[in-house]
Coordinates of C-alpha atoms and ligand atoms in Angstrom, one line a residue:
M5 CA -22.1 -8.1 -8.2
N6 CA -24.9 -5.8 -7.5
K7 CA -25.1 -3.7 -4.3
K8 CA -27.6 -5.7 -2.4
Q9 CA -26.5 -7.1 1.0
M10 CA -24.5 -10.3 0.4
N11 CA -24.1 -13.2 2.6
L12 CA -21.6 -16.0 2.2
T13 CA -23.6 -17.8 -0.4
D14 CA -23.9 -14.6 -2.5
Y15 CA -20.2 -14.1 -2.2
D16 CA -19.6 -17.7 -3.4
E17 CA -21.9 -17.1 -6.3
M18 CA -20.2 -13.9 -7.3
Y19 CA -16.8 -15.6 -7.0
R20 CA -18.0 -18.5 -9.2
N21 CA -19.6 -16.4 -11.9
F22 CA -16.8 -13.9 -12.3
S23 CA -14.9 -13.6 -15.5
W24 CA -12.1 -11.2 -16.4
E25 CA -13.4 -11.2 -20.1
E26 CA -16.5 -9.6 -18.9
V27 CA -14.6 -6.9 -17.0
E28 CA -12.6 -6.2 -20.2
Q29 CA -15.9 -5.0 -21.9
F30 CA -15.9 -2.1 -19.5
F31 CA -12.8 -0.6 -21.1
S32 CA -12.7 1.1 -24.5
W33 CA -9.8 -1.1 -25.7
S34 CA -12.1 -4.1 -25.8
K35 CA -13.2 -2.5 -29.1
T36 CA -9.9 -1.0 -30.3
G37 CA -7.4 -3.3 -28.9
L38 CA -5.4 -0.3 -27.9
V39 CA -4.8 0.7 -24.3
N40 CA -3.4 3.2 -21.9
I41 CA -4.3 3.2 -18.3
V42 CA -4.2 7.0 -18.2
Y43 CA -6.9 7.1 -20.9
E44 CA -9.2 4.8 -18.9
A45 CA -8.5 6.6 -15.6
I46 CA -8.7 10.2 -16.7
D47 CA -9.5 11.0 -20.4
R48 CA -12.4 8.6 -20.8
H49 CA -14.4 10.5 -18.2
V50 CA -13.9 13.7 -20.2
D51 CA -15.0 11.9 -23.4
E52 CA -18.0 10.7 -21.5
G53 CA -19.1 14.2 -20.5
K54 CA -17.7 14.2 -17.0
G55 CA -14.7 16.5 -17.7
N56 CA -15.8 19.0 -15.1
K57 CA -16.1 16.5 -12.3
V58 CA -13.4 17.0 -9.6
A59 CA -10.8 14.3 -9.8
L60 CA -8.4 15.5 -7.2
L61 CA -8.8 17.6 -4.0
Y62 CA -5.4 18.6 -2.7
L63 CA -4.6 20.1 0.7
D64 CA -1.4 20.8 2.6
N65 CA -0.4 23.6 5.1
D66 CA 0.1 26.1 2.3
R67 CA -2.1 25.1 -0.6
E68 CA -5.6 24.0 -1.2
E69 CA -6.4 23.2 -4.8
S70 CA -8.8 21.1 -6.8
Y71 CA -8.4 19.6 -10.3
T72 CA -11.1 18.3 -12.7
F73 CA -10.6 15.3 -14.9
A74 CA -10.3 17.7 -17.9
Q75 CA -7.6 19.6 -16.1
L76 CA -5.6 16.5 -15.2
R77 CA -5.9 15.4 -18.8
E78 CA -4.5 18.7 -20.0
L79 CA -1.7 19.0 -17.4
S80 CA -0.5 15.4 -17.9
S81 CA -0.7 15.8 -21.7
R82 CA 1.6 18.9 -21.3
F83 CA 4.0 16.9 -19.2
A84 CA 4.0 14.0 -21.7
N85 CA 4.7 16.5 -24.5
G86 CA 7.5 18.0 -22.5
L87 CA 9.1 14.7 -22.0
R88 CA 8.9 13.8 -25.6
A89 CA 10.2 17.2 -26.8
N90 CA 13.2 16.5 -24.6
G91 CA 13.9 13.2 -26.2
I92 CA 12.5 10.8 -23.6
Q93 CA 11.0 7.8 -25.2
K94 CA 8.6 4.9 -24.6
G95 CA 10.0 2.4 -22.2
D96 CA 12.4 4.9 -20.6
R97 CA 12.4 5.0 -16.8
V98 CA 11.4 8.4 -15.4
F99 CA 11.8 8.5 -11.6
L100 CA 9.8 10.9 -9.4
F101 CA 11.4 12.1 -6.2
M102 CA 9.2 14.8 -4.8
P103 CA 6.6 15.6 -2.1
R104 CA 3.2 14.1 -2.4
G105 CA 1.3 16.8 -4.4
P106 CA -0.4 17.7 -7.7
E107 CA 3.0 18.0 -9.6
L108 CA 3.9 14.5 -8.6
I109 CA 0.5 13.2 -9.8
V110 CA 0.7 15.2 -13.1
A111 CA 4.3 13.8 -13.7
L112 CA 3.2 10.3 -12.9
L113 CA 0.2 10.4 -15.3
G114 CA 2.2 12.3 -17.9
T115 CA 5.0 9.7 -17.9
I116 CA 2.7 6.8 -18.3
R117 CA 0.6 8.7 -20.8
M118 CA 3.6 8.9 -23.2
G119 CA 4.5 5.2 -22.8
A120 CA 7.4 5.6 -20.4
I121 CA 7.8 3.8 -17.1
A122 CA 7.3 5.9 -13.9
G123 CA 9.2 5.1 -10.7
P124 CA 7.8 7.0 -7.7
L125 CA 10.1 7.4 -4.7
F126 CA 9.2 8.4 -1.3
E127 CA 10.4 12.0 -0.5
A128 CA 11.9 11.0 2.8
F129 CA 14.6 8.8 1.1
M130 CA 18.2 9.8 1.6
G131 CA 20.7 10.1 -1.2
E132 CA 21.9 6.5 -1.1
A133 CA 18.4 5.1 -1.3
V134 CA 17.6 7.2 -4.3
K135 CA 20.9 6.4 -6.0
D136 CA 20.4 2.6 -5.6
R137 CA 17.0 2.8 -7.2
L138 CA 18.1 5.0 -10.0
I139 CA 21.0 2.8 -10.9
D140 CA 19.0 -0.5 -10.5
S141 CA 16.3 0.8 -12.8
G142 CA 18.6 2.4 -15.3
S143 CA 16.6 5.6 -15.0
I144 CA 17.4 8.4 -17.4
A145 CA 15.3 11.1 -15.9
I146 CA 14.3 12.3 -12.5
V147 CA 11.6 14.8 -11.5
T148 CA 12.5 16.5 -8.2
T149 CA 12.6 19.8 -6.3
P150 CA 15.8 21.8 -5.7
L151 CA 15.7 20.9 -2.0
L152 CA 15.5 17.2 -2.6
A153 CA 17.9 17.3 -5.5
D154 CA 20.6 18.4 -3.0
R155 CA 20.5 14.9 -1.6
I156 CA 21.2 13.1 -4.9
P157 CA 24.8 12.2 -5.7
F158 CA 24.6 13.1 -9.3
A159 CA 28.3 12.5 -9.9
E160 CA 27.7 8.8 -9.2
L161 CA 24.8 8.6 -11.7
P162 CA 26.3 8.9 -15.2
D163 CA 23.2 7.5 -16.9
L164 CA 20.8 10.1 -15.5
K165 CA 20.5 12.5 -18.3
Y166 CA 17.6 14.8 -17.3
I167 CA 16.8 16.5 -14.0
I168 CA 13.4 18.1 -14.1
L169 CA 13.1 20.7 -11.4
V170 CA 9.7 21.5 -9.8
E171 CA 9.5 24.8 -7.8
A172 CA 12.7 26.1 -9.2
E173 CA 13.3 29.6 -10.7
K174 CA 16.4 28.9 -12.6
K175 CA 18.6 26.1 -13.9
E176 CA 22.0 25.4 -12.3
S177 CA 23.4 23.1 -14.9
E178 CA 23.0 22.0 -18.5
N179 CA 21.1 18.8 -17.8
Q180 CA 18.4 20.6 -15.7
I181 CA 15.0 21.3 -17.1
L182 CA 12.5 23.6 -15.4
Y183 CA 9.1 22.0 -14.8
Q184 CA 7.4 25.2 -15.8
E185 CA 9.2 25.4 -19.1
L186 CA 8.6 21.7 -19.8
M187 CA 4.9 22.2 -19.1
N188 CA 4.7 25.1 -21.6
I189 CA 6.1 23.4 -24.6
S190 CA 2.8 22.1 -25.9
N191 CA -0.7 21.8 -24.5
K192 CA -1.8 19.5 -27.3
Y193 CA -3.8 16.4 -26.3
T194 CA -1.7 13.3 -26.5
I195 CA -1.9 9.6 -25.7
E196 CA 0.4 6.8 -26.5
W197 CA -1.6 3.7 -27.4
V198 CA 0.2 0.6 -26.2
D199 CA -0.1 -3.1 -25.8
R200 CA -1.8 -4.4 -22.6
E201 CA 1.6 -5.9 -21.5
T202 CA 3.4 -2.6 -21.8
P203 CA 5.3 -1.6 -18.6
M204 CA 4.0 1.5 -16.7
L205 CA 5.4 1.5 -13.2
I206 CA 8.3 0.3 -11.2
H207 CA 7.6 0.2 -7.5
Y208 CA 10.3 -0.8 -5.0
T209 CA 9.0 -2.9 -2.2
S210 CA 9.0 -1.7 1.4
G211 CA 12.2 -3.4 2.4
S212 CA 10.7 -5.1 5.5
T213 CA 12.5 -8.4 4.9
G214 CA 15.6 -7.2 3.1
K215 CA 16.8 -5.2 0.1
P216 CA 13.9 -3.7 -1.8
K217 CA 13.0 -5.2 -5.1
G218 CA 12.0 -3.3 -8.3
V219 CA 8.5 -4.7 -9.1
L220 CA 7.4 -4.1 -12.7
Q221 CA 3.7 -3.4 -13.4
V222 CA 2.0 -3.2 -16.8
H223 CA -1.0 -1.4 -18.1
D224 CA -3.1 -4.6 -17.9
A225 CA -3.2 -4.0 -14.1
M226 CA -6.1 -1.7 -14.7
L227 CA -8.6 -4.6 -14.9
H228 CA -7.6 -5.7 -11.4
Q229 CA -7.4 -2.2 -9.9
Y230 CA -10.9 -1.4 -11.3
I231 CA -12.3 -4.5 -9.7
S232 CA -10.6 -3.8 -6.3
G233 CA -12.1 -0.3 -6.4
K234 CA -15.6 -1.5 -7.2
Y235 CA -15.9 -4.6 -4.9
V236 CA -13.4 -4.0 -2.1
Y237 CA -13.1 -0.2 -1.7
D238 CA -16.8 -0.2 -2.6
L239 CA -16.5 3.0 -4.6
H240 CA -19.5 4.7 -6.1
D241 CA -19.8 7.7 -8.4
D242 CA -20.5 10.3 -5.7
D243 CA -17.9 9.1 -3.2
I244 CA -15.1 11.3 -1.8
Y245 CA -12.2 8.9 -1.3
W246 CA -9.1 9.4 0.7
N247 CA -6.3 6.9 0.6
T248 CA -3.6 8.2 3.0
A249 CA -0.7 6.2 1.4
D250 CA 2.1 7.9 -0.4
P251 CA 2.4 7.2 -4.1
G252 CA 6.0 6.0 -3.3
W253 CA 4.3 2.7 -2.3
V254 CA 2.0 0.6 -4.4
T255 CA -1.0 1.3 -2.2
G256 CA -0.6 5.0 -3.1
T257 CA -0.8 4.5 -6.8
S258 CA -2.9 1.3 -7.3
A259 CA -5.4 1.9 -4.5
G260 CA -4.8 5.6 -4.1
M261 CA -5.2 6.8 -7.7
F262 CA -5.9 4.2 -10.3
A263 CA -8.7 2.2 -8.5
P264 CA -10.7 5.3 -7.8
W265 CA -10.1 7.1 -11.1
L266 CA -10.9 4.0 -13.1
N267 CA -14.2 4.1 -11.2
G268 CA -14.6 7.8 -11.9
V269 CA -14.3 8.8 -8.2
T270 CA -13.0 12.0 -6.6
I271 CA -9.9 11.5 -4.5
V272 CA -8.4 13.5 -1.7
V273 CA -4.6 13.9 -1.3
R274 CA -3.2 15.4 2.0
G275 CA 0.4 16.6 1.7
G276 CA 2.7 17.0 4.6
R277 CA 3.5 14.7 7.5
F278 CA 1.2 12.6 9.6
N279 CA -0.7 14.7 12.1
V280 CA -3.6 13.4 14.1
E281 CA -5.6 16.5 14.3
Q282 CA -5.1 17.4 10.6
W283 CA -6.3 14.0 9.6
Y284 CA -9.6 14.3 11.4
Q285 CA -9.9 17.8 10.0
T286 CA -9.3 16.5 6.5
L287 CA -12.1 13.8 6.9
E288 CA -14.5 16.5 8.1
R289 CA -13.5 19.2 5.6
Y290 CA -14.0 17.1 2.5
R291 CA -16.8 15.0 3.9
V292 CA -14.7 11.9 3.0
S293 CA -17.0 8.9 2.5
V294 CA -14.4 6.1 1.9
W295 CA -11.2 6.2 3.8
F296 CA -8.2 3.9 3.3
S297 CA -5.2 3.8 5.6
A298 CA -2.8 1.5 7.4
P299 CA -2.8 -0.2 10.8
T300 CA 0.2 1.8 12.0
A301 CA -1.8 5.0 11.3
F302 CA -4.9 3.7 13.0
R303 CA -2.9 2.7 16.0
M304 CA -1.4 6.2 16.2
L305 CA -4.8 7.7 16.1
M306 CA -6.0 5.2 18.7
R307 CA -3.2 6.1 21.0
E308 CA -4.3 9.8 21.0
G309 CA -7.7 8.8 22.5
N310 CA -11.3 9.1 21.6
E311 CA -12.0 12.7 22.6
L312 CA -10.3 14.3 19.6
P313 CA -12.4 12.5 16.9
A314 CA -15.5 13.4 18.9
K315 CA -14.8 17.1 18.2
Y316 CA -15.2 16.5 14.4
D317 CA -18.2 15.8 12.3
L318 CA -17.2 12.5 10.7
S319 CA -20.7 11.5 9.7
S320 CA -19.9 11.3 6.0
L321 CA -17.7 8.3 6.6
R322 CA -19.4 5.1 5.3
H323 CA -16.5 2.7 4.6
I324 CA -13.0 2.4 6.2
L325 CA -10.3 0.2 4.9
S326 CA -6.8 -0.9 5.9
A327 CA -3.9 -2.7 4.2
G328 CA -0.2 -3.1 4.5
E329 CA 0.1 -4.9 7.8
P330 CA -2.0 -7.1 9.9
L331 CA -5.0 -5.3 11.4
N332 CA -5.5 -6.1 15.0
A333 CA -9.0 -7.0 16.2
E334 CA -8.5 -4.4 19.0
V335 CA -8.2 -1.6 16.3
I336 CA -11.4 -2.7 14.7
R337 CA -13.2 -2.6 18.1
W338 CA -11.8 1.0 18.6
A339 CA -13.1 2.0 15.2
E340 CA -16.6 0.7 16.0
E341 CA -16.6 2.9 19.1
V342 CA -15.2 6.0 17.4
F343 CA -16.6 5.8 13.9
Q344 CA -19.6 3.5 14.5
Q345 CA -18.3 1.1 11.9
P346 CA -15.5 -1.5 11.6
I347 CA -12.3 -1.3 9.5
Y348 CA -12.1 -3.6 6.6
D349 CA -8.8 -5.3 6.2
N350 CA -7.4 -6.3 2.8
W351 CA -4.2 -8.1 2.0
W352 CA -1.8 -7.6 -0.9
M353 CA 1.8 -6.9 -1.9
T354 CA 3.7 -4.7 -4.2
E355 CA 4.1 -7.8 -6.3
T356 CA 0.4 -8.5 -6.5
G357 CA -0.3 -5.0 -7.7
S358 CA -3.7 -4.8 -6.2
T359 CA -5.9 -6.4 -3.5
I360 CA -5.9 -10.2 -3.3
C361 CA -7.8 -11.0 -0.1
A362 CA -10.4 -8.7 1.4
N363 CA -13.2 -8.2 3.9
Y364 CA -16.1 -6.9 1.9
K365 CA -18.5 -4.3 3.1
S366 CA -21.4 -6.7 2.4
V367 CA -19.9 -10.0 3.7
P368 CA -19.9 -10.7 7.4
I369 CA -16.5 -9.5 8.8
R370 CA -14.4 -11.7 11.1
P371 CA -12.1 -9.2 13.0
G372 CA -8.5 -10.3 12.8
S373 CA -9.0 -12.1 9.5
M374 CA -8.0 -10.8 6.0
G375 CA -11.2 -12.1 4.5
K376 CA -11.6 -13.9 1.3
P377 CA -10.0 -13.8 -2.2
I378 CA -11.3 -11.3 -4.6
P379 CA -13.3 -12.7 -7.6
G380 CA -11.1 -13.8 -10.5
I381 CA -8.2 -14.8 -8.3
Q382 CA -7.5 -18.2 -6.7
V383 CA -5.7 -18.2 -3.3
A384 CA -4.5 -21.3 -1.4
I385 CA -2.6 -22.3 1.7
L386 CA 0.1 -24.7 0.6
D387 CA 2.9 -26.7 2.2
D388 CA 6.5 -26.0 1.1
H389 CA 6.1 -28.2 -2.0
G390 CA 2.9 -26.6 -3.2
K391 CA 0.4 -29.1 -1.8
E392 CA -2.8 -27.7 -0.5
L393 CA -3.2 -27.9 3.3
P394 CA -6.5 -28.5 5.3
P395 CA -8.3 -25.8 7.2
Y396 CA -6.4 -24.4 10.3
E397 CA -3.0 -25.7 9.2
L398 CA -0.4 -23.0 8.9
G399 CA 1.2 -22.8 5.5
N400 CA 2.3 -20.6 2.7
L401 CA -0.2 -18.0 1.4
A402 CA -0.1 -18.6 -2.4
I403 CA -1.8 -17.2 -5.5
K404 CA -2.5 -19.0 -8.8
P405 CA -0.9 -17.0 -11.6
P406 CA -1.6 -15.1 -13.7
W407 CA -3.8 -12.2 -12.6
P408 CA -3.9 -8.8 -14.2
A409 CA -1.9 -6.6 -11.8
M410 CA 0.6 -9.3 -11.1
L411 CA 4.3 -8.3 -11.4
R412 CA 5.8 -9.1 -14.8
S413 CA 9.3 -9.1 -13.5
I414 CA 11.7 -8.0 -10.8
W415 CA 13.7 -5.3 -12.6
N416 CA 17.3 -6.4 -13.2
N417 CA 16.8 -9.7 -11.2
T418 CA 15.3 -12.6 -13.1
Q419 CA 16.4 -15.0 -10.5
K420 CA 14.6 -13.3 -7.7
Y421 CA 11.5 -13.3 -9.9
Q422 CA 11.7 -17.0 -10.5
E423 CA 12.1 -17.7 -6.8
Y424 CA 8.5 -16.6 -6.2
F425 CA 7.1 -19.6 -8.1
V426 CA 6.7 -23.1 -6.7
N427 CA 4.9 -25.9 -8.4
G428 CA 2.9 -23.4 -10.6
W429 CA 2.0 -21.1 -7.7
F430 CA 3.1 -17.7 -6.6
F431 CA 4.4 -17.9 -3.0
S432 CA 3.8 -14.6 -1.2
G433 CA 6.4 -15.2 1.6
D434 CA 3.6 -14.8 4.2
K435 CA 2.3 -17.6 6.5
A436 CA -1.4 -17.9 7.0
Y437 CA -4.2 -20.4 7.5
Q438 CA -7.8 -20.7 6.3
D439 CA -10.8 -21.4 8.5
E440 CA -13.6 -23.8 7.5
D441 CA -15.5 -21.0 5.7
G442 CA -12.5 -20.0 3.7
Y443 CA -11.6 -16.8 5.6
I444 CA -7.8 -16.3 5.6
W445 CA -5.9 -15.5 8.8
F446 CA -2.5 -14.0 8.7
A447 CA 0.2 -15.4 11.0
G448 CA 3.4 -13.6 10.0
R449 CA 6.1 -13.5 7.4
N450 CA 8.0 -16.7 6.7
D451 CA 11.1 -15.4 8.6
D452 CA 9.0 -14.1 11.5
V453 CA 7.2 -17.3 12.5
I454 CA 8.5 -18.4 15.9
N455 CA 9.3 -22.0 16.8
T456 CA 8.9 -22.4 20.5
A457 CA 8.9 -25.7 22.3
G458 CA 7.9 -27.5 19.1
K459 CA 5.0 -25.1 18.4
R460 CA 4.9 -22.6 15.5
V461 CA 3.6 -19.3 16.6
G462 CA 3.0 -16.2 14.4
P463 CA 4.0 -12.9 15.9
F464 CA 0.8 -11.3 14.8
E465 CA -1.6 -12.9 17.3
I466 CA 0.8 -12.2 20.2
E467 CA 1.2 -8.6 19.1
S468 CA -2.6 -8.3 18.8
K469 CA -3.1 -9.6 22.2
L470 CA -0.4 -7.3 23.6
I471 CA -2.1 -4.2 22.3
E472 CA -5.3 -5.3 24.0
H473 CA -3.5 -4.6 27.3
W474 CA -4.6 -1.2 28.6
A475 CA -1.0 0.2 28.7
V476 CA 0.3 -1.0 25.3
A477 CA 0.3 1.1 22.2
E478 CA 2.3 -1.0 19.8
A479 CA 4.3 -4.3 19.9
G480 CA 6.8 -6.1 17.8
V481 CA 7.4 -9.8 18.6
I482 CA 10.4 -11.9 17.6
G483 CA 11.8 -15.3 18.5
V484 CA 15.2 -15.4 20.2
P485 CA 17.3 -18.6 20.3
D486 CA 17.0 -20.7 23.4
E487 CA 18.8 -23.9 24.1
V488 CA 15.8 -25.7 25.6
R489 CA 12.9 -24.4 23.6
G490 CA 14.5 -23.7 20.3
E491 CA 13.2 -20.1 20.5
V492 CA 11.6 -18.0 23.2
I493 CA 9.4 -15.0 22.6
K494 CA 10.6 -11.5 23.1
A495 CA 8.3 -8.5 22.8
Y496 CA 9.3 -4.9 22.1
V497 CA 6.6 -2.7 23.4
T498 CA 5.7 1.0 23.2
L499 CA 3.4 2.3 25.9
K500 CA 0.4 4.6 25.6
N501 CA 1.0 8.3 26.3
G502 CA 1.7 9.0 30.0
V503 CA 2.1 5.3 31.1
Q504 CA 5.0 4.7 33.5
Q505 CA 7.5 1.9 32.7
S506 CA 8.1 -0.6 35.5
E507 CA 9.0 -4.2 36.1
L508 CA 5.6 -4.7 37.6
L509 CA 4.0 -3.6 34.4
K510 CA 6.1 -6.0 32.4
E511 CA 4.9 -8.8 34.6
D512 CA 1.3 -7.7 34.2
I513 CA 1.6 -7.6 30.4
R514 CA 3.2 -11.1 30.4
L515 CA 0.4 -12.5 32.6
F516 CA -2.2 -10.8 30.4
V517 CA -1.0 -12.7 27.3
K518 CA -0.6 -15.9 29.2
Q519 CA -4.2 -15.8 30.5
N520 CA -5.8 -14.5 27.4
L521 CA -4.0 -16.3 24.6
A522 CA -1.8 -19.3 25.8
A523 CA 1.0 -20.0 28.2
H524 CA 3.5 -20.8 25.4
T525 CA 2.8 -17.4 23.7
A526 CA 3.6 -15.2 26.8
P527 CA 6.7 -13.3 26.0
K528 CA 9.6 -14.4 28.2
F529 CA 11.3 -11.0 27.6
I530 CA 9.7 -7.6 27.3
E531 CA 11.6 -4.5 26.4
F532 CA 10.0 -1.1 26.5
R533 CA 10.9 1.4 23.8
D534 CA 9.9 4.8 22.7
S535 CA 9.3 3.7 19.1
L536 CA 9.7 0.6 17.0
P537 CA 11.8 0.4 13.8
K538 CA 9.4 0.8 10.9
T539 CA 9.6 1.1 7.1
R540 CA 8.5 4.4 5.7
S541 CA 5.4 2.6 4.5
G542 CA 4.6 1.9 8.2
K543 CA 5.6 -1.7 8.7
I544 CA 7.3 -3.0 11.8
M545 CA 10.8 -4.2 10.8
R546 CA 11.1 -7.4 12.8
R547 CA 14.4 -8.3 11.1
V548 CA 15.9 -5.2 12.7
L549 CA 14.6 -6.1 16.1
K550 CA 16.2 -9.6 15.6
A551 CA 19.5 -8.1 14.4
W552 CA 19.6 -5.9 17.5
E553 CA 18.8 -8.9 19.7
L554 CA 21.5 -11.1 18.1
G555 CA 24.0 -8.4 17.5
L556 CA 24.0 -9.0 13.8
P557 CA 24.2 -6.6 10.9
T558 CA 20.9 -4.9 10.2
G559 CA 21.1 -5.1 6.4
D560 CA 19.5 -2.7 4.0
L561 CA 18.0 0.2 6.0
S562 CA 17.1 2.5 3.1
T563 CA 13.4 2.5 4.0
I564 CA 13.7 2.8 7.8
E565 CA 11.9 5.4 9.9
M566 CA 12.9 5.7 13.5
Ligands
ATP145 P1 10.0 -6.4 1.2 O1 9.3 -7.3 0.2 O2 10.9 -5.5 0.6 O3 10.6 -7.2 2.3 P2 7.3 -5.7 2.1 O4 7.0 -7.1 1.9 O5 6.9 -5.1 3.4 O6 8.9 -5.5 1.9 P3 5.3 -4.6 0.5 O7 5.1 -5.2 -0.8 O8 5.0 -3.1 0.7 O9 6.7 -4.8 1.0 O10 4.3 -5.3 1.6 C1 3.7 -6.5 1.4 C2 3.6 -7.3 2.7 O11 2.9 -6.5 3.6 C3 2.9 -8.6 2.6 O12 3.8 -9.6 2.2 C4 2.5 -8.8 4.1 O13 3.5 -9.3 4.8 C5 2.2 -7.4 4.5 N1 0.7 -7.1 4.4 C6 0.1 -6.3 3.5 N2 -1.2 -6.2 3.8 C7 -1.4 -7.0 4.9 C8 -2.6 -7.3 5.6 N3 -3.8 -6.8 5.3 N4 -2.4 -8.2 6.7 C9 -1.2 -8.7 7.0 N5 -0.1 -8.4 6.3 C10 -0.2 -7.6 5.3
MG146 MG1 7.6 -8.4 0.4

């Protein structure tokens, strides 16, 4: 696809003419047969004379640093050498439990560089969550900080042989290794050439619907990540790209690091916690041109109003993206006001490894829709038996396997892996429909779709309507059992800053949905809350709302943020 403005016909043509074999030609291994994603993402740029180009701009409240491709190549080689010298081997699982920062990135690249499997964990996890994942993955090493190490119940982790400590002065036990020492064992360039199908990452899913699953990704994912970077994130050589996701989630590695680096693009990483003002500062300071975040973050920015962003020079921004949750049309309208451009939603899962459906910068956008499949990947809306449904009928969002970044297994759980496949298709677990032009519209997760008075309603369109109400900041909608209607709708609502709760306001919100969406979608019950239960990756946990409502056990809460 060249960069001229596309219309729907151009998109169709690009989609038809696409071939993964052609994409392979872009990578050096099309000649050698040998691969390593770290070579293609980092080293290749050095070999091609771009070693001095900045790969990473890092900023937190105490540090501001930048790293070139050549520096990342050297640092991650050092880390790889250090692992090897300590006896860690290809295929071993090395987990990373540390703050989002340069050391985490070096460790991740170094681990994959030497053929081991990296498992990034979000730093806010508590001990049990870390333990579960280390045991499930059979991890033999963990890279962490002394502060975070205090949370880990080492006595319950007999297989964990190595504890690599970042930011530590001295060791406290035999099995500890100081990061600084490990990094100084050898600075020799190293790369482990592997097969395309060699595992590189285990990402645990967000835990929105239940216990998180260990999704195994292989080096071949690079083909897909490269294409997502090029076509969806629209990355060009001179872009400054900021993806706000933590590497503990697939968005943070796949879209945050590999997609841009495979395209040779500079990335920004902001450490520390979410902070509205600092986020705008970061956009301005680095003159970010492509910005990728999640609906929950955009809604939080929106909630703070339009005066703050007006104080910053955000003129460098030319493309804004969102993934991870449905993007409400109201949020897109807000972006058009504040950033003079829409936000482009794209849909995918940990299991898909990279973007599957997207709104493209050059294809007309339909706010509220997730756009169209990316080239090289076939998507369909199917009934429960795998039969294709006509436009506008709500069904299972499914993908035709295989595709390059697709999960190769659920670690330790073959049965779970097999359950994804029905009649030769991968079932996502999400419900959606297609319009007559092939745009895909998200309705909700399988378990979240509400059956009220014989009608099936997705929570997303009600939540989206709710946040169009002047007083509403966020909403989570569930069905509660009802003798007459099967289910009735209940909305948990957080209000914008400074808005007073009242029964009158509830009535007003109810009426608003009734008049602007449909009578049967108006929530029978509304409950105001200060916050909604969310995963650490920012997704509303409707199963927790349901459990509260029905007085049932809440299940695995290892990823919850309250
Ligand atoms: P778990 O699988 O553990 O229950 P999870 O599904 O939230 O958690 P992820 O793999 O992080 O874990 O998220 C994938 C899911 O996120 C998708 O199945 C979908 O429900 C939702 N999602 C991602 N992007 C979008 C989007 N653009 N629009 C709507 N939903 C999205
Ligand atoms: Mg899921």
